Amino acid sequence: MSAIFHAGISGAQGRMGRAVDHVLDARDDVVVAVRFDWGDTPDLSLCDVVIDFSTAEASAALATRAAERGGPALVIGSTGFTDEQDAAIRAAAEKIAIVRSGNYSLGLNILIGLVEHAAQRLDARDWDIEVIEAHHRLKLDAPSGTALMLGEAAANGRNAELADVRSAPYDGITGEREVGKIGFSSIRAGGIVGDHTVLFGSQDETLTLSHSAIDRSLFAKGAVAAAAWVRTRRPGLYDMQDVLGFRQA
């Protein structure tokens, strides 16, 4: 059995906070030491790691406070950071270990690693890349943030910036596809939780890598896995590619 560790939950009353609490409760190697929300003043000394699904403002403040006292480690799932908030988290990561990710699905993050490796090995002159995503009808943005993460992974594999190789949306007479571009397609229908596919296509064959989310609890499970990993790491800003071993940590 793994050594028991003590975790805190930031944003405990939110949907993801409650999901994290449920996942932690089912494990026998962790004790939930504190649960708190924005405005509370928890005793961080009780925790080895805090899992934070709150707000960008609350996450930046938590990171600063944890860094000032030398711990605990953090797993941050908040998004939408301003430049100032991002800088605060990066500064905190010089003193404590932080995992930050916009998506904590273990399967999806495996997919991101595979996409980067495939893009690195498949010549851009011969292989086109399309990222296809589907979500529920209420989703407001397109392409999804996760689709953009996959596009960035593909661009990284080709030593390029996504902004430089991202294709414009297909609509009307677009002309021939430009070599080396990465395209995106979005579907919005019903209650789809989240489907993501990356298609590599050459003149002779296609390679398809995909992931489907079935239940939102998968994000909580990934965050808990990240917490178990980061609590013993040296200070630094990590992501799920580090947790899953795609990069040396």
Short mmCIF file of C-alpha atoms in Angstrom, two decimals, residues 38 52 54-66 74 76 78 81-82 84-89 92:
data_model
loop_
_atom_site.label_atom_id
_atom_site.label_comp_id
_atom_site.label_asym_id
_atom_site.label_seq_id
_atom_site.Cartn_x
_atom_site.Cartn_y
_atom_site.Cartn_z
CA TRP A 38 -12.72 31.52 -1.56
CA ASP A 52 -7.74 23.44 -6.44
CA SER A 54 -11.79 27.35 -7.76
CA THR A 55 -11.24 30.52 -9.78
CA ALA A 56 -8.19 32.07 -11.41
CA GLU A 57 -8.08 34.77 -8.73
CA ALA A 58 -8.41 32.29 -5.87
CA SER A 59 -5.83 29.94 -7.38
CA ALA A 60 -3.24 32.69 -7.78
CA ALA A 61 -3.78 33.82 -4.19
CA LEU A 62 -3.53 30.24 -2.92
CA ALA A 63 -0.31 29.66 -4.86
CA THR A 64 1.23 32.82 -3.40
CA ARG A 65 0.25 31.89 0.14
CA ALA A 66 1.51 28.31 -0.20
CA LEU A 74 -0.71 22.25 -5.51
CA ILE A 76 -4.54 23.62 -10.11
CA SER A 78 -8.71 26.65 -12.70
CA PHE A 81 -5.73 33.42 -15.83
CA THR A 82 -4.69 37.00 -16.48
CA GLU A 84 -0.60 38.87 -13.64
CA GLN A 85 -2.21 35.76 -12.15
CA ASP A 86 -0.15 33.52 -14.42
CA ALA A 87 3.00 35.30 -13.27
CA ALA A 88 2.01 34.76 -9.62
CA ILE A 89 1.66 31.02 -10.18
CA ALA A 92 5.13 30.35 -6.64
#
